[in-house]
Coordinates of C-alpha atoms in Angstrom, one line a residue:
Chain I
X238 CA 9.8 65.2 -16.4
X239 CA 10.7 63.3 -19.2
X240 CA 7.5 64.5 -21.5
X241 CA 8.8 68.0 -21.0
X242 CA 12.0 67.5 -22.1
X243 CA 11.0 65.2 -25.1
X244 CA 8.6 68.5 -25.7
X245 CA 11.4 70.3 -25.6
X246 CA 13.5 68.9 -27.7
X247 CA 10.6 68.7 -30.2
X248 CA 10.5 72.5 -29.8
X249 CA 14.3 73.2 -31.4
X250 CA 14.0 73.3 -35.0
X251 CA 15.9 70.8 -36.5
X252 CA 18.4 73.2 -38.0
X253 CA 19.5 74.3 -34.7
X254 CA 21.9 72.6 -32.2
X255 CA 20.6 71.2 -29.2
X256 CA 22.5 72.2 -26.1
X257 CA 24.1 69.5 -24.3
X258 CA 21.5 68.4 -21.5
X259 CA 18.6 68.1 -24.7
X260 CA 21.3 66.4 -26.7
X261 CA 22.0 63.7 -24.3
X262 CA 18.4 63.3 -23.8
X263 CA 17.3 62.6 -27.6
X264 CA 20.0 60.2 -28.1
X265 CA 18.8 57.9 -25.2
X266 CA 15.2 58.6 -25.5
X267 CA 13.7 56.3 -27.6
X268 CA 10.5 58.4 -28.0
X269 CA 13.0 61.6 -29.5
X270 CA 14.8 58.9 -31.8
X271 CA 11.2 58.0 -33.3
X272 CA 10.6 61.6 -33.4
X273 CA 13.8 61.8 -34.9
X274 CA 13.7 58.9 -37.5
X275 CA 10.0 60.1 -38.4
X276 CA 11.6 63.8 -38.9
X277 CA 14.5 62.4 -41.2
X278 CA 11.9 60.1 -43.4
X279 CA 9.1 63.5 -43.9
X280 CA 12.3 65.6 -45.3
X281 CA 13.6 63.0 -47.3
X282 CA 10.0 62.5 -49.0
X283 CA 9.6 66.0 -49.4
X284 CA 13.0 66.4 -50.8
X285 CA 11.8 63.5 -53.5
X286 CA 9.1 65.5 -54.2
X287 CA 11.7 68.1 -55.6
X288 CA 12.8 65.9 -58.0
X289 CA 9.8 65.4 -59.5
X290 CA 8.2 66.7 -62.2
X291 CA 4.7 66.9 -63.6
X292 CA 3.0 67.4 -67.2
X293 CA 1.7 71.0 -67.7
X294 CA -2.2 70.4 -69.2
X295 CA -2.3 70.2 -72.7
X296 CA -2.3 74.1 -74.2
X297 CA -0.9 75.8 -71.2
X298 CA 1.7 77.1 -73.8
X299 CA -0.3 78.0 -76.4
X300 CA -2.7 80.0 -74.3
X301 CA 0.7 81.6 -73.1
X302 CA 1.8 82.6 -76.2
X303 CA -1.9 83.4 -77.4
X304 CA -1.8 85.9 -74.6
X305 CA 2.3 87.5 -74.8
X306 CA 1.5 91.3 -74.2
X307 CA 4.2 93.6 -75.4
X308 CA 7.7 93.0 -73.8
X309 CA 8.1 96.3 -70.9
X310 CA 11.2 95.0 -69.0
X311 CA 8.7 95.4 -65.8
X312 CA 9.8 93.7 -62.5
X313 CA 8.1 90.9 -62.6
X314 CA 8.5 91.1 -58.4
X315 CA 6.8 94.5 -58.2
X316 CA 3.9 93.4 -56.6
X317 CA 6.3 91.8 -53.7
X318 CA 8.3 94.9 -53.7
X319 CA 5.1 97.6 -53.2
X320 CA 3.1 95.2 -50.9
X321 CA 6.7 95.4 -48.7
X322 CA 6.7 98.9 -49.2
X323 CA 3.3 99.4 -48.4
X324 CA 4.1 97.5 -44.7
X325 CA 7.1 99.4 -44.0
X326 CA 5.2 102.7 -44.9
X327 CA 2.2 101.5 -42.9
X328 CA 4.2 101.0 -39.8
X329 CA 6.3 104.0 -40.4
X330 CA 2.9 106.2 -40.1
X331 CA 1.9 104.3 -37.1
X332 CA 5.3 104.8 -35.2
X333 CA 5.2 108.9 -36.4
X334 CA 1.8 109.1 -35.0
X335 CA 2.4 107.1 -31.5
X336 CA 5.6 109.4 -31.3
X337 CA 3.6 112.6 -32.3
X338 CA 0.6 111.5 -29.5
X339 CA 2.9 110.3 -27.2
X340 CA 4.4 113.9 -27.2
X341 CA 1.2 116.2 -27.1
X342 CA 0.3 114.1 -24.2
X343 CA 3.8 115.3 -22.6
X344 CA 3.3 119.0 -23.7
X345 CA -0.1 119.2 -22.7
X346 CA 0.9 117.8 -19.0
X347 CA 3.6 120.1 -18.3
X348 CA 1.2 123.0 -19.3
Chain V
X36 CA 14.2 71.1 -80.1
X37 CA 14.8 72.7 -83.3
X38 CA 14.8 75.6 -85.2
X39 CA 14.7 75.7 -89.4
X40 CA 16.5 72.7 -88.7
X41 CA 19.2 74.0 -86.7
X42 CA 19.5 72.8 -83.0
X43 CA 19.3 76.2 -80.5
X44 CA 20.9 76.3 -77.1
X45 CA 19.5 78.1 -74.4
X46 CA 21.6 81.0 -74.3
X47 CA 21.2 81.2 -78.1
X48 CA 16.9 81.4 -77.2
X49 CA 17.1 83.6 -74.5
X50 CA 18.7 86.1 -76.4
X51 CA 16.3 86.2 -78.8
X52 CA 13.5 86.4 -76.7
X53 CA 15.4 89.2 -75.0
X54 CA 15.2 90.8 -78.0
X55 CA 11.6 89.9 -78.2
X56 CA 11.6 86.9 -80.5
X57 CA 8.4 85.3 -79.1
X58 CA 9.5 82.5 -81.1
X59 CA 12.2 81.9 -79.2
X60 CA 10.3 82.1 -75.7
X61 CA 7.5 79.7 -76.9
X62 CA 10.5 77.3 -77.4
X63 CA 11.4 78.7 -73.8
X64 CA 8.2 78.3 -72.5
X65 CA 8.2 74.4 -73.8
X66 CA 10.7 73.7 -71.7
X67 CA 10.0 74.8 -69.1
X68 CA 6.1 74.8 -69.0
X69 CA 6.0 71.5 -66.5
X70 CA 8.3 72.8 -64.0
X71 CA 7.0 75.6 -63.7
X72 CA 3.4 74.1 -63.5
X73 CA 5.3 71.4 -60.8
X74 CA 5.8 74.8 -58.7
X75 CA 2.5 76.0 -59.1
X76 CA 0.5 72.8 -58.5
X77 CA 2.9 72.8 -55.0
X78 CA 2.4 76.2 -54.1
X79 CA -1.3 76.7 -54.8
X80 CA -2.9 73.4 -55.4
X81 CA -4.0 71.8 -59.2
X82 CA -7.1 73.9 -59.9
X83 CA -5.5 77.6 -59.7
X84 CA -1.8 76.0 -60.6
X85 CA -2.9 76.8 -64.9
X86 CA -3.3 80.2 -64.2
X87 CA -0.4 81.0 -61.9
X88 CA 1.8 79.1 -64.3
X89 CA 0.2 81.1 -67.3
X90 CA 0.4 84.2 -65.4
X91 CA 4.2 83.5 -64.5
X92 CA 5.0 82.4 -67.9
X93 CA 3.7 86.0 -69.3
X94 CA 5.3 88.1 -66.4
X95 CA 8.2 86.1 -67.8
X96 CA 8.4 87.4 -71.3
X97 CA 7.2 90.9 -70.1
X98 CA 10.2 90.7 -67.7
X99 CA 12.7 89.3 -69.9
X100 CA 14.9 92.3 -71.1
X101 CA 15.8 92.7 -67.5
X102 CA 16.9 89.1 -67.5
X103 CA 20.2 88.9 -66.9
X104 CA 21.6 85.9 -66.4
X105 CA 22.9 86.0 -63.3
X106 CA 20.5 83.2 -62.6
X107 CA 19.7 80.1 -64.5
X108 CA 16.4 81.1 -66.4
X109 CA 14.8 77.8 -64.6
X110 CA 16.0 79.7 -61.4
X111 CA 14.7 83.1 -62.4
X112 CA 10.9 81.6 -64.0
X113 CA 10.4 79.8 -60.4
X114 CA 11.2 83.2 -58.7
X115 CA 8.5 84.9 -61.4
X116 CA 6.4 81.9 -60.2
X117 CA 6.7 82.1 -56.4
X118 CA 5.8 85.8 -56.8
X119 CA 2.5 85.2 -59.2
X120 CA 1.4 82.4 -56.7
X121 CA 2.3 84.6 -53.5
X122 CA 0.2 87.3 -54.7
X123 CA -2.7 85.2 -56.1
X124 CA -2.2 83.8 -52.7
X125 CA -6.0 85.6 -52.0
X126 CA -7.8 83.8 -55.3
X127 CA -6.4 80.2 -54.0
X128 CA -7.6 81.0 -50.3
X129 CA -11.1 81.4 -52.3
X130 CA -10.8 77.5 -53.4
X131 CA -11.7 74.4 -51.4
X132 CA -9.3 72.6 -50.7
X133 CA -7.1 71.1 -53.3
X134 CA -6.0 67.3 -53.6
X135 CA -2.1 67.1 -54.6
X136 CA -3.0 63.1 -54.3
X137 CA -2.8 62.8 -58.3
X138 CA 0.9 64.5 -58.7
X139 CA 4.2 63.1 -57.6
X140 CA 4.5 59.2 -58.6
X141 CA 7.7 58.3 -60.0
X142 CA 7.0 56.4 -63.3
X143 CA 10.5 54.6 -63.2
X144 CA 9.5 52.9 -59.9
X145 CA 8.0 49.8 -59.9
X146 CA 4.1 49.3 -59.9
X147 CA 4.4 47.8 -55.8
X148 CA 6.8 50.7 -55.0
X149 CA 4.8 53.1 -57.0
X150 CA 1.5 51.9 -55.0
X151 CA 3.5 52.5 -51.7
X152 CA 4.9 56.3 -52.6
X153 CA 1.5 57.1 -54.1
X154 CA 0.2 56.5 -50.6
X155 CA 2.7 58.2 -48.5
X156 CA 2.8 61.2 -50.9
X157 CA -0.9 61.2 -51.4
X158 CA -1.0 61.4 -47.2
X159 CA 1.9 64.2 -47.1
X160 CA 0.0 66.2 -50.1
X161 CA -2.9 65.9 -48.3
X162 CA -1.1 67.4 -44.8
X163 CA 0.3 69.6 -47.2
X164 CA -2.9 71.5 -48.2
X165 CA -4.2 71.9 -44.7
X166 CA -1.8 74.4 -44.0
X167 CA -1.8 78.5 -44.1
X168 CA -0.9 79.6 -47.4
X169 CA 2.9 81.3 -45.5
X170 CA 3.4 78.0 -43.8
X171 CA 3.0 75.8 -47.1
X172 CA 5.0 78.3 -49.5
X173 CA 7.8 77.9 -47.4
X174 CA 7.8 74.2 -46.4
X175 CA 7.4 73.6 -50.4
X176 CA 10.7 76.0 -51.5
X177 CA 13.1 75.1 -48.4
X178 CA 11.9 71.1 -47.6
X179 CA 10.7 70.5 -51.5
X180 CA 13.3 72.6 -53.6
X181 CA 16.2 73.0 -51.0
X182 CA 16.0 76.5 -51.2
X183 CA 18.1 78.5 -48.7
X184 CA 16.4 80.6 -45.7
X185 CA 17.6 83.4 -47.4
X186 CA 16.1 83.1 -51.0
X187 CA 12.9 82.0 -49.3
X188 CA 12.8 84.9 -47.2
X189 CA 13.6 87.2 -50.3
X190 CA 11.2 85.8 -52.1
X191 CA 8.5 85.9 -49.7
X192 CA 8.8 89.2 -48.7
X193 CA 9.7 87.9 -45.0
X194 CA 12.8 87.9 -42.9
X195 CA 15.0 85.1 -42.4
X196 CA 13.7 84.2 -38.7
X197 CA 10.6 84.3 -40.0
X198 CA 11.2 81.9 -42.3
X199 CA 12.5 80.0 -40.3
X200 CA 9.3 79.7 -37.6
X201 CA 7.1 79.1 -40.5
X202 CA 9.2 76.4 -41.5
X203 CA 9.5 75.0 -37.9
X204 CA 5.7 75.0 -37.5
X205 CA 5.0 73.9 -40.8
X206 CA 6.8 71.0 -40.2
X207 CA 5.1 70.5 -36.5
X208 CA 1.8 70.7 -38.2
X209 CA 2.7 68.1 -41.3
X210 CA 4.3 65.8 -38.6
X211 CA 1.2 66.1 -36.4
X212 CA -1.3 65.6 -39.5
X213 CA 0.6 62.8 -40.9
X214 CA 0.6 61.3 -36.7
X215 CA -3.2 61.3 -36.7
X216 CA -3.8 59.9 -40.8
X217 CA -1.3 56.3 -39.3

């Protein structure tokens, strides 16, 4: 019984509250504390990791500015921006077509 | 950095390379060239990181009339370099798998220290690159550079909740990886 609850509690992402049977649990569990301790000491490596910086290869920034192309003002998200498009549109034709399928098979039942 | 002489703030360069001094953005681009290579080498790994930060630097100065401030420009390039890496995503995929055990050592630590985090980073860069492209982009901008779930989300072209499970089994996954390497 124990297991599945530790599971639990490993299941609840850690920036979510635990309710209070999973919270009382994890604090005498010694099994969730490691879980816990081993949790806390990942982030705060990986948050280190953000404060670090490393050296760019020698002539990234010349190739750069060997390369500038002429200034367009493009977004430079636009490939984000049509690829979510492209979903929604995707989807969009999908649903129309269920909905128009779904609806011949209606008509043609009641005929 | 200086310029005939004459010290330039930022503001003072990004105007200019607004106005499409590409003198001014080189002195830009030497700014910020490492962290924006940092980013990369996070996000896609060392051997494609040169050409996603090349690529992002050049979206940069296409983009850079629209530049508006409303962001710091550090802000705004690692947006430009998300983006470039997300949707080179596909090239990276195409590599073997990419060490990250060389980056990240903190050259004001001592050498015993140093010797330590070099191991545990090397481990958790390691873990790192064994996950799916989604899972490691988002582990890397919300656990690395404390992004919010919203800003990853918008960036990624995914919803918050989304975001959020990545992140969740992202972190399962590292956790699990680093559990089997001790």
């Amino acid at each position: 019984m124990s297991n599945v609850i530790c599971r639990l509690v490993s299941m609840v992402p850690a920036d979510m509250p635990l309710n209070r049977v999973l919270e009382a649990h994890r604090d005498q569990c010694p099994r969730c504390q490691a879980d816990v301790a081993h949790s806390t000491g990942m982030s705060r490596e990986l948050s280190a990791m953000g404060g670090e910086t490393l050296r760019a290869p020698e002539g990234l920034a010349t190739t750069v500015m060997s390369r500038l192309p002429e200034q367009d003002g493009s977004d430079p998200r636009r490939p984000l921006v049509v690829r979510i498009a492209l979903r929604y549109s995707v989807a969009a034709v999908i649903g129309v077509a269920t909905v128009a399928a779904l609806m011949a098979k209606a008509l043609s039942r009641r005929e | 950095m200086t310029w005939g002489g004459v010290q330039r703030d930022e503001a003072e360069l990004i105007d200019a390379a607004r106005s499409g001094d590409s003198d001014a953005f080189g002195q830009l681009v030497w700014r910020y060239r490492d962290s924006v290579y940092t980013l990369a080498v996070r996000l896609v790994g060392p051997d494609l990181a040169p050409d996603v930060a090349q690529e992002a630097l050049i979206r940069a100065w296409r983009a850079m009339p629209r530049f508006r401030g409303e962001a710091a420009l550090g802000t705004w390039l690692h947006r430009i370099t998300v983006n470039t890496a997300w949707t080179l995503r596909k090239r990276a995929s195409r590599h073997d798998a990419q060490q990250l055990d060389e980056m990240l050592i903190d050259p004001s630590t001592g050498p015993e220290r140093a010797g330590e985090l070099a191991e545990v980073r090397a481990e958790l860069g390691s873990a790192i690159n064994q996950l799916s492209p989604g899972q490691r982009a988002v582990l890397v901008l919300r656990d690395v550079y404390g992004w919010s779930h919203a800003e990853v989300g918008r960036e990624l072209g995914i919803t918050q909740t989304t975001a959020k499970v990545r992140l969740h089994r992202a972190r399962k996954r590292v956790r699990a990886i680093l559990g089997e390497t001790r």
